[in-house]
Amino acid sequence: MADYKRIVPFIKKWEGGISKDTRDQCSKDPLPDGSGYHTNKGICWMTFKVVFGGGPDAVKKFYTMNDEDWGKVYKPLFWDKVCGDSIKSQNVADILVNWAWGSGVSIPSKTIQQIVGAKVDGVIGKSTVELINKMDEKLLVTKLKERNIAFYETLTANPKYSMYRKGWFNRLNDLYDKYLLK
């Protein structure tokens, strides 16, 4: 079975520190301290407070986020949502969680459900995992890659997101060309 810890260095490699970029969707829900900051180490404040609440202690924890607290968000809200622990292929689990990390869980979940012929509801469960684990890994990785690239092509065609194109595609190229197990 896939191990959630394996992709953590890859995800962290592509994440910066604290951000208050107003072009980012996360800027709609900044920290309540008036600073305008909304993202740290790739985690939006709106996501962080699901785990830690929204009070002053959570704000402090957000600014000083350590690896343990980062993991308390990553594992249950991203890895577990794509059922990474139940997927046999490390590559497939890593593609799904990386995509979920950058775009939310729903789109990659629906995409893999479409590919494997599961009911498309955006929630990966036992029946979807069974179909994932039955499918040829190489074929599934190829189809996920095609759909992942098409998703970002469509997204970055929108002028609202076009400034992120180079970074998003650099990350995708790194994932598919250098990171995945051959």
Backbone as ProteinMPNN parsed JSONL, in Angstrom:
{"seq_chain_A": "MADYKRIVPFIKKWEGGISKDTRDQCSKDPLPDGSGYHTNKGICWMTFKVVFGGGPDAVKKFYTMNDEDWGKVYKPLFWDKVCGDSIKSQNVADILVNWAWGSGVSIPSKTIQQIVGAKVDGVIGKSTVELINKMDEKLLVTKLKERNIAFYETLTANPKYSMYRKGWFNRLNDLYDKYLLK", "coords_chain_A": {"N_chain_A": [[0.835, -1.19, 0.0], [0.302, 2.323, -0.499], [2.354, 4.923, 0.92], [1.87, 7.671, 2.885], [3.869, 9.386, 3.721], [5.872, 9.421, 1.843], [5.518, 11.274, -0.31], [5.536, 13.722, 0.924], [8.031, 15.304, 1.138], [8.236, 16.113, -1.57], [5.87, 17.647, -1.967], [6.271, 19.7, -0.079], [8.583, 20.82, -1.121], [7.651, 22.339, -3.23], [6.206, 24.323, -2.098], [5.88, 27.567, -0.735], [6.624, 29.972, 1.819], [4.918, 32.021, 4.081], [2.093, 33.79, 2.8], [0.426, 36.539, 1.217], [-0.748, 37.027, -1.182], [-2.929, 38.66, -3.168], [-4.093, 37.745, -5.476], [-4.533, 35.102, -5.196], [-6.94, 32.586, -4.564], [-7.318, 31.932, -1.902], [-7.031, 34.299, -0.56], [-9.444, 35.367, -0.01], [-10.226, 34.611, 2.462], [-8.596, 35.64, 4.829], [-6.212, 35.579, 7.598], [-7.559, 36.418, 10.802], [-6.3, 38.588, 11.976], [-5.885, 40.935, 10.627], [-3.664, 41.172, 9.006], [-3.634, 40.306, 6.391], [-2.434, 38.01, 5.523], [-2.78, 34.657, 4.327], [-2.003, 32.121, 3.55], [0.228, 29.507, 4.371], [3.024, 27.566, 3.916], [1.719, 26.24, 1.867], [-0.792, 25.769, 2.877], [-3.968, 26.959, 3.233], [-5.487, 29.461, 5.274], [-8.25, 29.057, 5.685], [-8.45, 26.303, 5.456], [-6.653, 25.411, 7.38], [-7.903, 26.232, 9.775], [-9.956, 24.416, 9.96], [-8.888, 22.236, 11.214], [-7.554, 23.349, 13.457], [-9.145, 25.354, 14.551], [-10.262, 28.824, 14.831], [-9.263, 30.716, 16.541], [-7.119, 32.948, 18.58], [-4.903, 31.356, 19.41], [-4.74, 29.531, 17.334], [-4.095, 31.24, 15.228], [-1.519, 32.048, 15.956], [-0.258, 29.552, 15.862], [-0.541, 29.034, 13.138], [1.177, 30.943, 11.962], [3.631, 30.052, 12.972], [3.896, 27.507, 12.015], [4.798, 24.183, 12.399], [6.332, 21.063, 11.311], [4.837, 18.941, 12.355], [2.274, 20.055, 12.874], [1.659, 20.869, 10.28], [1.419, 18.357, 9.096], [-0.856, 17.462, 10.426], [-2.843, 18.674, 9.072], [-2.399, 18.021, 6.356], [-2.473, 15.093, 6.23], [-5.165, 14.118, 7.193], [-6.94, 15.767, 5.69], [-6.227, 15.701, 3.048], [-4.508, 13.447, 2.052], [-5.922, 11.279, 3.318], [-8.471, 11.797, 2.327], [-8.287, 11.09, -0.333], [-8.066, 8.459, -0.007], [-5.503, 7.376, 0.24], [-4.003, 5.506, 1.797], [-5.183, 3.103, 1.179], [-4.723, 2.587, -1.434], [-2.965, 0.641, -3.712], [-0.896, 1.342, -5.504], [1.816, 3.427, -5.236], [2.481, 5.522, -6.96], [-0.018, 6.267, -8.122], [-1.477, 7.062, -5.843], [0.15, 9.191, -5.034], [-0.064, 10.964, -7.217], [-2.782, 11.593, -7.061], [-2.991, 12.807, -4.471], [-1.247, 14.964, -4.72], [-2.524, 16.431, -6.719], [-4.978, 16.918, -5.444], [-4.036, 18.436, -3.315], [-3.253, 20.79, -4.602], [-5.577, 21.637, -5.882], [-7.883, 21.055, -4.551], [-9.945, 18.396, -3.295], [-12.117, 17.333, -4.729], [-12.055, 17.498, -7.666], [-9.796, 15.832, -8.608], [-10.717, 13.465, -7.471], [-13.208, 12.974, -8.717], [-12.251, 12.753, -11.294], [-10.611, 10.416, -11.271], [-12.57, 8.588, -10.639], [-14.151, 8.689, -12.948], [-12.3, 7.673, -14.802], [-11.814, 5.025, -13.891], [-14.308, 3.932, -13.975], [-16.125, 4.164, -11.889], [-18.881, 5.18, -9.736], [-19.498, 8.557, -10.116], [-19.014, 10.781, -7.803], [-17.301, 12.351, -6.457], [-16.258, 11.545, -4.067], [-13.966, 9.473, -2.85], [-14.23, 6.147, -2.142], [-14.597, 2.825, -0.764], [-15.477, 1.208, -2.988], [-14.544, 2.653, -5.206], [-11.795, 2.59, -4.678], [-11.311, -0.163, -4.895], [-11.687, -0.514, -7.658], [-9.657, 1.163, -8.609], [-7.414, -0.229, -7.67], [-7.568, -2.521, -9.175], [-7.023, -1.774, -11.739], [-4.655, -1.483, -14.416], [-1.579, -0.211, -13.5], [0.248, 1.4, -15.004], [-1.331, 2.246, -17.178], [-3.326, 3.643, -15.789], [-1.826, 5.691, -14.543], [-0.948, 7.022, -16.856], [-3.415, 7.924, -17.92], [-4.3, 9.549, -15.8], [-2.277, 11.472, -15.815], [-2.679, 12.677, -18.342], [-5.243, 13.797, -17.947], [-4.754, 15.423, -15.757], [-2.929, 17.285, -16.805], [-4.582, 18.395, -18.812], [-6.515, 19.568, -17.193], [-5.043, 21.66, -15.958], [-4.306, 23.057, -18.24], [-6.776, 24.013, -19.148], [-7.523, 25.529, -16.902], [-5.47, 27.479, -16.776], [-5.926, 28.832, -19.109], [-7.725, 30.686, -18.517], [-7.563, 34.081, -17.886], [-7.435, 34.935, -15.262], [-5.983, 33.006, -13.919], [-3.729, 32.639, -15.399], [-1.189, 33.658, -14.755], [-0.078, 31.817, -13.07], [0.636, 29.663, -14.546], [3.312, 28.831, -15.474], [4.616, 28.044, -13.07], [2.835, 26.052, -12.108], [2.984, 24.163, -14.169], [5.71, 23.579, -14.126], [5.843, 22.269, -11.694], [4.154, 20.049, -12.247], [5.644, 18.828, -14.322], [7.93, 18.132, -12.877], [6.833, 16.31, -11.081], [5.815, 14.217, -12.796], [7.991, 13.631, -14.478], [10.326, 13.354, -12.934], [9.866, 12.623, -10.236], [7.972, 10.435, -9.8], [7.862, 6.892, -9.217], [9.674, 4.735, -11.272]], "CA_chain_A": [[0.0, 0.0, 0.0], [1.029, 3.589, -0.591], [2.761, 5.529, 2.187], [1.652, 9.115, 2.795], [5.092, 10.136, 4.035], [6.792, 9.451, 0.708], [5.376, 12.47, -1.152], [5.631, 14.957, 1.718], [9.136, 16.183, 0.699], [7.908, 16.689, -2.876], [4.87, 18.707, -1.785], [6.896, 20.823, 0.622], [9.562, 21.425, -2.029], [6.974, 23.265, -4.118], [5.431, 25.301, -1.329], [6.638, 28.652, -0.128], [6.281, 30.323, 3.194], [3.683, 32.757, 4.324], [1.717, 34.562, 1.614], [-0.8, 37.337, 1.195], [-0.981, 37.352, -2.598], [-4.365, 38.906, -3.333], [-4.588, 37.03, -6.664], [-4.806, 33.744, -4.752], [-8.31, 32.378, -4.077], [-7.3, 31.87, -0.437], [-7.02, 35.651, 0.003], [-10.823, 35.702, 0.372], [-10.393, 34.274, 3.884], [-7.292, 35.827, 5.474], [-6.147, 35.498, 9.055], [-8.407, 37.468, 11.393], [-5.491, 39.607, 12.659], [-5.779, 42.121, 9.793], [-2.391, 41.181, 8.284], [-3.831, 39.95, 4.994], [-1.851, 36.697, 5.246], [-3.819, 33.637, 4.181], [-1.435, 30.817, 3.217], [1.553, 29.206, 4.887], [3.491, 26.231, 3.517], [0.724, 25.647, 0.986], [-2.057, 25.55, 3.585], [-4.789, 28.167, 3.381], [-6.054, 29.678, 6.61], [-9.579, 28.441, 5.76], [-8.237, 24.867, 5.651], [-5.963, 25.26, 8.668], [-8.823, 26.381, 10.902], [-10.788, 23.206, 10.075], [-8.199, 21.371, 12.177], [-7.078, 24.035, 14.658], [-10.037, 26.418, 14.986], [-9.947, 30.137, 14.299], [-8.93, 31.653, 17.609], [-5.772, 33.516, 18.656], [-3.885, 30.298, 19.478], [-4.621, 28.976, 15.975], [-3.378, 32.24, 14.428], [-0.098, 31.922, 16.332], [0.174, 28.255, 15.339], [-0.458, 29.178, 11.687], [2.412, 31.679, 11.65], [4.816, 29.28, 13.387], [3.561, 26.131, 11.655], [5.877, 23.197, 12.346], [6.033, 19.889, 10.476], [3.777, 18.142, 12.972], [0.994, 20.715, 12.621], [1.432, 20.769, 8.837], [0.952, 16.995, 8.867], [-2.209, 17.307, 10.966], [-3.745, 19.161, 8.026], [-2.149, 17.241, 5.133], [-2.887, 13.684, 6.271], [-6.61, 13.863, 7.179], [-7.735, 16.556, 4.753], [-5.807, 15.486, 1.661], [-4.154, 12.043, 1.83], [-7.025, 10.397, 3.71], [-9.636, 12.064, 1.469], [-8.13, 10.321, -1.575], [-7.894, 7.065, 0.451], [-4.14, 7.003, -0.124], [-3.534, 4.308, 2.51], [-5.811, 1.907, 0.609], [-4.325, 2.442, -2.832], [-1.748, -0.176, -3.827], [0.135, 2.031, -6.275], [2.343, 4.671, -4.675], [2.384, 6.555, -7.984], [-1.403, 6.723, -8.247], [-1.805, 7.804, -4.62], [0.899, 10.448, -5.041], [-0.67, 11.856, -8.204], [-4.062, 12.065, -6.529], [-2.843, 13.741, -3.352], [-0.63, 16.189, -5.216], [-3.576, 17.159, -7.422], [-5.913, 17.379, -4.41], [-3.343, 19.488, -2.565], [-3.233, 22.026, -5.367], [-6.854, 22.012, -6.503], [-9.008, 20.545, -3.783], [-10.113, 16.941, -3.411], [-13.229, 16.942, -5.598], [-11.731, 17.314, -9.09], [-9.059, 14.592, -8.863], [-11.55, 12.321, -7.077], [-14.156, 12.731, -9.811], [-11.49, 12.338, -12.468], [-10.229, 8.997, -11.18], [-13.804, 7.808, -10.7], [-14.502, 8.582, -14.363], [-11.322, 6.815, -15.473], [-11.934, 3.608, -13.504], [-15.686, 3.484, -14.163], [-16.87, 4.186, -10.628], [-19.904, 6.215, -9.604], [-18.803, 9.839, -10.014], [-19.613, 11.642, -6.779], [-16.247, 13.16, -5.867], [-15.83, 11.0, -2.778], [-13.33, 8.175, -3.061], [-14.573, 5.189, -1.098], [-14.16, 1.44, -0.936], [-15.711, 0.683, -4.342], [-13.609, 3.331, -6.109], [-10.451, 2.064, -4.397], [-11.236, -1.507, -5.48], [-11.501, -0.345, -9.104], [-8.308, 1.718, -8.788], [-6.43, -1.284, -7.418], [-7.682, -3.541, -10.222], [-6.616, -1.223, -13.037], [-3.232, -1.498, -14.735], [-0.979, 1.006, -12.952], [0.831, 2.231, -16.06], [-2.437, 2.843, -17.903], [-3.979, 4.601, -14.903], [-0.925, 6.839, -14.418], [-1.0, 7.726, -18.139], [-4.701, 8.613, -18.018], [-4.303, 10.619, -14.802], [-1.378, 12.518, -16.298], [-3.375, 13.382, -19.424], [-6.347, 14.576, -17.377], [-4.136, 16.42, -14.88], [-2.41, 18.321, -17.7], [-5.733, 19.056, -19.435], [-7.121, 20.411, -16.16], [-4.253, 22.887, -15.811], [-4.402, 23.789, -19.513], [-8.053, 24.713, -19.11], [-7.481, 26.51, -15.826], [-4.578, 28.599, -17.086], [-6.46, 29.582, -20.248], [-8.454, 31.782, -17.885], [-6.595, 35.121, -17.522], [-7.386, 35.015, -13.802], [-5.01, 32.029, -13.431], [-2.63, 32.476, -16.356], [0.109, 33.992, -14.161], [0.415, 30.651, -12.328], [0.896, 28.584, -15.504], [4.691, 28.339, -15.468], [4.866, 27.335, -11.809], [2.028, 24.83, -12.045], [3.513, 23.172, -15.103], [7.013, 23.142, -13.611], [5.55, 21.276, -10.654], [3.661, 18.836, -12.913], [6.779, 18.184, -14.997], [8.77, 17.536, -11.845], [6.109, 15.141, -10.571], [5.712, 13.132, -13.763], [9.257, 13.289, -15.123], [11.437, 13.088, -12.017], [9.507, 12.121, -8.907], [7.254, 9.156, -9.739], [8.653, 5.665, -9.311], [9.689, 4.2, -12.648]], "C_chain_A": [[0.877, 1.249, 0.0], [1.288, 4.156, 0.812], [2.681, 7.046, 2.057], [2.922, 9.927, 3.003], [5.996, 10.31, 2.814], [6.708, 10.756, -0.09], [5.502, 13.786, -0.378], [6.812, 15.836, 1.289], [8.87, 16.839, -0.662], [6.934, 17.852, -2.719], [5.514, 19.929, -1.134], [7.92, 21.545, -0.253], [8.921, 22.526, -2.869], [6.155, 24.324, -3.394], [6.343, 26.346, -0.712], [6.238, 28.855, 1.32], [4.951, 31.042, 3.255], [3.375, 33.696, 3.152], [0.463, 35.386, 1.877], [-1.064, 37.86, -0.212], [-2.485, 37.479, -2.832], [-4.954, 38.236, -4.569], [-4.984, 35.601, -6.319], [-6.241, 33.657, -4.213], [-8.377, 32.377, -2.55], [-7.336, 33.251, 0.209], [-8.426, 36.104, 0.415], [-11.085, 35.419, 1.848], [-9.03, 34.392, 4.576], [-7.365, 35.607, 6.984], [-6.944, 36.656, 9.663], [-7.618, 38.584, 12.091], [-5.287, 40.874, 11.836], [-4.512, 42.198, 8.956], [-2.546, 40.949, 6.783], [-3.22, 38.607, 4.623], [-2.949, 35.642, 5.219], [-3.281, 32.248, 3.897], [-0.061, 30.692, 3.838], [1.887, 27.758, 4.534], [2.453, 25.486, 2.681], [-0.63, 25.411, 1.624], [-2.764, 26.886, 3.765], [-5.325, 28.241, 4.811], [-7.412, 28.985, 6.736], [-9.485, 26.93, 5.978], [-7.617, 24.601, 7.02], [-6.949, 25.307, 9.832], [-9.827, 25.232, 11.01], [-10.204, 22.287, 11.144], [-7.946, 22.08, 13.503], [-8.005, 25.117, 15.198], [-9.554, 27.763, 14.473], [-9.534, 31.163, 15.329], [-7.483, 32.122, 17.599], [-4.658, 32.457, 18.721], [-3.657, 29.68, 18.101], [-3.863, 29.944, 15.068], [-1.881, 32.132, 14.692], [0.482, 30.635, 15.744], [0.344, 28.299, 13.821], [0.85, 29.864, 11.281], [3.664, 30.857, 11.92], [4.698, 27.812, 13.016], [4.797, 25.227, 11.571], [5.431, 21.992, 11.519], [4.891, 19.053, 11.042], [2.398, 18.753, 12.696], [0.65, 20.696, 11.134], [0.839, 19.397, 8.52], [-0.455, 16.74, 9.377], [-3.269, 17.853, 10.01], [-3.632, 18.261, 6.793], [-2.761, 15.837, 5.19], [-4.412, 13.526, 6.256], [-7.382, 14.589, 6.084], [-7.348, 16.374, 3.292], [-5.517, 14.001, 1.411], [-5.328, 11.118, 2.151], [-8.258, 10.592, 2.826], [-9.526, 11.367, 0.113], [-7.898, 8.842, -1.27], [-6.509, 6.528, 0.097], [-3.641, 5.728, 0.531], [-4.082, 3.016, 1.914], [-5.429, 1.649, -0.84], [-2.998, 1.688, -2.909], [-0.599, 0.575, -4.499], [0.543, 3.343, -5.613], [2.203, 5.808, -5.681], [0.972, 7.129, -8.091], [-1.799, 7.545, -7.023], [-1.108, 9.16, -4.61], [0.338, 11.451, -6.044], [-1.964, 12.45, -7.64], [-3.883, 13.087, -5.419], [-2.176, 15.029, -3.795], [-1.673, 17.064, -5.925], [-4.581, 17.732, -6.418], [-5.312, 18.538, -3.612], [-3.424, 20.823, -3.304], [-4.594, 22.525, -5.815], [-8.08, 21.657, -5.687], [-9.255, 19.086, -4.136], [-11.121, 16.537, -4.484], [-12.82, 16.633, -7.039], [-10.899, 16.053, -9.337], [-9.867, 13.346, -8.485], [-12.549, 11.971, -8.176], [-13.434, 12.221, -11.055], [-11.137, 10.857, -12.399], [-11.469, 8.11, -11.2], [-14.264, 7.629, -12.146], [-13.593, 7.584, -15.068], [-11.552, 5.342, -15.16], [-13.357, 3.068, -13.636], [-16.498, 3.386, -12.886], [-17.992, 5.216, -10.701], [-19.171, 7.533, -9.346], [-19.547, 10.744, -9.035], [-18.567, 12.508, -6.073], [-15.759, 12.695, -4.515], [-15.262, 9.606, -3.036], [-13.636, 7.289, -1.86], [-14.1, 3.796, -1.48], [-14.332, 0.941, -2.375], [-14.793, 1.358, -5.365], [-12.203, 2.782, -5.924], [-10.288, 0.67, -4.998], [-10.991, -1.424, -6.99], [-10.121, 0.226, -9.428], [-7.274, 0.597, -8.694], [-6.477, -2.414, -8.44], [-7.123, -3.07, -11.562], [-5.097, -1.298, -13.198], [-2.612, -0.152, -14.315], [-0.467, 1.945, -14.045], [-0.263, 2.964, -16.847], [-3.118, 3.929, -17.06], [-3.122, 5.854, -14.729], [-0.961, 7.68, -15.7], [-2.285, 8.537, -18.26], [-4.792, 9.763, -17.01], [-3.436, 11.788, -15.26], [-2.065, 13.344, -17.385], [-4.458, 14.301, -18.877], [-5.83, 15.691, -16.475], [-3.61, 17.595, -15.715], [-3.557, 19.097, -18.342], [-6.432, 19.99, -18.444], [-6.364, 21.732, -16.039], [-4.226, 23.711, -17.098], [-5.672, 24.629, -19.52], [-8.032, 25.833, -18.078], [-6.645, 27.728, -16.206], [-4.96, 29.34, -18.368], [-7.275, 30.776, -19.75], [-7.43, 32.834, -17.44], [-6.419, 35.274, -16.001], [-6.299, 34.103, -13.218], [-3.761, 31.918, -14.3], [-1.262, 32.772, -15.758], [0.715, 32.823, -13.387], [0.862, 29.514, -13.245], [2.302, 28.0, -15.394], [4.983, 27.529, -14.204], [4.111, 26.022, -11.711], [2.582, 23.759, -12.978], [4.926, 22.727, -14.737], [6.824, 22.063, -12.552], [5.067, 19.963, -11.279], [4.798, 18.094, -13.613], [7.693, 17.504, -13.99], [8.125, 16.263, -11.301], [6.197, 13.977, -11.548], [7.06, 12.703, -14.34], [10.355, 12.855, -14.162], [11.047, 12.357, -10.745], [8.924, 10.698, -8.913], [8.199, 7.97, -9.898], [8.561, 5.115, -10.716], [9.562, 2.69, -12.626]], "O_chain_A": [[2.027, 1.228, 0.437], [0.539, 3.896, 1.754], [3.352, 7.636, 1.21], [3.028, 11.048, 2.504], [6.797, 11.243, 2.761], [7.739, 11.285, -0.504], [5.566, 14.854, -0.986], [6.611, 17.034, 1.089], [9.241, 17.993, -0.877], [7.154, 18.926, -3.279], [5.322, 21.057, -1.589], [8.095, 22.757, -0.129], [9.565, 23.527, -3.185], [5.483, 25.134, -4.032], [7.435, 26.04, -0.232], [5.598, 28.007, 1.941], [3.996, 30.697, 2.559], [4.276, 34.316, 2.587], [-0.424, 34.996, 2.637], [-1.538, 38.98, -0.401], [-3.221, 36.501, -2.703], [-6.175, 38.161, -4.707], [-5.704, 34.96, -7.085], [-6.696, 34.547, -3.495], [-9.388, 32.78, -1.973], [-7.638, 33.368, 1.396], [-8.577, 37.109, 1.109], [-12.051, 35.926, 2.419], [-8.387, 33.385, 4.872], [-8.446, 35.47, 7.558], [-6.99, 37.746, 9.095], [-8.22, 39.442, 12.737], [-4.599, 41.794, 12.279], [-4.299, 43.19, 8.259], [-1.688, 41.351, 5.997], [-3.457, 38.108, 3.523], [-3.917, 35.711, 5.977], [-4.03, 31.276, 3.993], [0.722, 31.642, 3.839], [1.117, 26.843, 4.826], [2.322, 24.265, 2.773], [-1.534, 24.896, 0.967], [-2.229, 27.816, 4.368], [-5.577, 27.224, 5.457], [-7.705, 28.388, 7.772], [-10.355, 26.345, 6.622], [-8.018, 23.675, 7.724], [-6.845, 24.514, 10.768], [-10.484, 25.086, 12.041], [-10.942, 21.64, 11.886], [-8.107, 21.477, 14.564], [-7.686, 25.742, 16.21], [-8.552, 27.838, 13.762], [-9.46, 32.354, 15.026], [-6.708, 31.744, 16.721], [-3.588, 32.652, 18.144], [-2.529, 29.346, 17.742], [-3.073, 29.512, 14.228], [-1.076, 32.126, 13.76], [1.584, 30.637, 15.196], [1.258, 27.679, 13.277], [1.539, 29.413, 10.366], [4.645, 30.953, 11.183], [5.336, 26.963, 13.638], [5.712, 25.471, 10.785], [4.282, 21.92, 11.084], [4.074, 18.519, 10.291], [1.464, 18.041, 12.327], [-0.513, 20.527, 10.767], [-0.127, 19.291, 7.765], [-1.173, 15.902, 8.831], [-4.45, 17.527, 10.13], [-4.638, 17.799, 6.256], [-3.493, 15.446, 4.281], [-4.923, 12.846, 5.367], [-8.386, 14.069, 5.597], [-8.055, 16.838, 2.397], [-6.222, 13.366, 0.627], [-5.685, 10.266, 1.337], [-9.011, 9.643, 2.602], [-10.541, 11.083, -0.524], [-7.573, 8.063, -2.166], [-6.362, 5.371, -0.296], [-2.932, 4.946, -0.101], [-3.507, 1.947, 2.12], [-5.773, 0.61, -1.404], [-2.028, 2.058, -2.249], [0.553, 0.442, -4.085], [-0.271, 4.251, -5.45], [1.849, 6.927, -5.31], [0.797, 8.347, -8.143], [-2.395, 8.613, -7.161], [-1.705, 10.164, -4.223], [0.27, 12.647, -5.76], [-2.202, 13.654, -7.733], [-4.546, 14.124, -5.419], [-2.515, 16.097, -3.284], [-1.697, 18.282, -5.75], [-4.985, 18.889, -6.529], [-6.005, 19.499, -3.279], [-3.641, 21.866, -2.687], [-4.754, 23.712, -6.099], [-9.204, 21.936, -6.104], [-8.808, 18.612, -5.181], [-10.97, 15.475, -5.089], [-13.209, 15.595, -7.574], [-11.263, 15.261, -10.206], [-9.717, 12.296, -9.109], [-12.711, 10.8, -8.522], [-13.945, 11.365, -11.776], [-11.342, 10.124, -13.366], [-11.423, 6.997, -11.724], [-14.713, 6.549, -12.528], [-14.062, 6.747, -15.839], [-11.493, 4.501, -16.056], [-13.587, 1.876, -13.432], [-17.452, 2.612, -12.809], [-18.039, 6.028, -11.626], [-18.32, 7.61, -8.46], [-20.549, 11.376, -9.37], [-18.905, 13.302, -5.195], [-14.943, 13.362, -3.879], [-15.991, 8.681, -3.394], [-13.34, 7.638, -0.717], [-13.304, 3.623, -2.404], [-13.424, 0.314, -2.921], [-14.315, 0.703, -6.291], [-11.497, 2.536, -6.902], [-9.235, 0.357, -5.552], [-10.183, -2.177, -7.533], [-9.491, -0.179, -10.405], [-6.377, 0.491, -9.531], [-5.523, -3.183, -8.555], [-6.79, -3.887, -12.42], [-4.354, -1.188, -12.223], [-3.076, 0.909, -14.733], [-0.726, 3.148, -14.006], [-0.135, 4.152, -17.143], [-3.444, 5.003, -17.566], [-3.647, 6.966, -14.764], [-1.0, 8.909, -15.635], [-2.252, 9.702, -18.655], [-5.306, 10.832, -17.337], [-3.814, 12.949, -15.109], [-2.033, 14.574, -17.346], [-4.574, 15.451, -19.299], [-6.405, 16.779, -16.435], [-3.824, 18.757, -15.367], [-3.511, 20.326, -18.409], [-6.884, 21.073, -18.816], [-6.975, 22.801, -16.021], [-4.133, 24.937, -17.044], [-5.643, 25.813, -19.857], [-8.472, 26.95, -18.352], [-7.057, 28.867, -15.987], [-4.369, 30.376, -18.676], [-7.485, 31.747, -20.477], [-6.514, 32.506, -16.685], [-5.362, 35.698, -15.532], [-5.756, 34.388, -12.15], [-2.837, 31.178, -13.965], [-0.265, 32.202, -16.203], [1.908, 32.841, -13.081], [1.406, 28.514, -12.775], [2.456, 26.789, -15.236], [5.544, 26.437, -14.285], [4.663, 25.006, -11.29], [2.641, 22.584, -12.616], [5.295, 21.588, -15.02], [7.553, 21.071, -12.521], [5.519, 18.887, -10.887], [4.901, 16.872, -13.509], [8.178, 16.402, -14.243], [8.804, 15.259, -11.088], [6.605, 12.877, -11.175], [7.248, 11.528, -14.658], [11.226, 12.068, -14.535], [11.825, 11.553, -10.231], [9.34, 9.856, -8.117], [9.196, 8.039, -10.616], [7.473, 5.04, -11.286], [9.556, 2.056, -13.681]]}, "name": "protein", "num_of_chains": 1, "seq": "MADYKRIVPFIKKWEGGISKDTRDQCSKDPLPDGSGYHTNKGICWMTFKVVFGGGPDAVKKFYTMNDEDWGKVYKPLFWDKVCGDSIKSQNVADILVNWAWGSGVSIPSKTIQQIVGAKVDGVIGKSTVELINKMDEKLLVTKLKERNIAFYETLTANPKYSMYRKGWFNRLNDLYDKYLLK"}
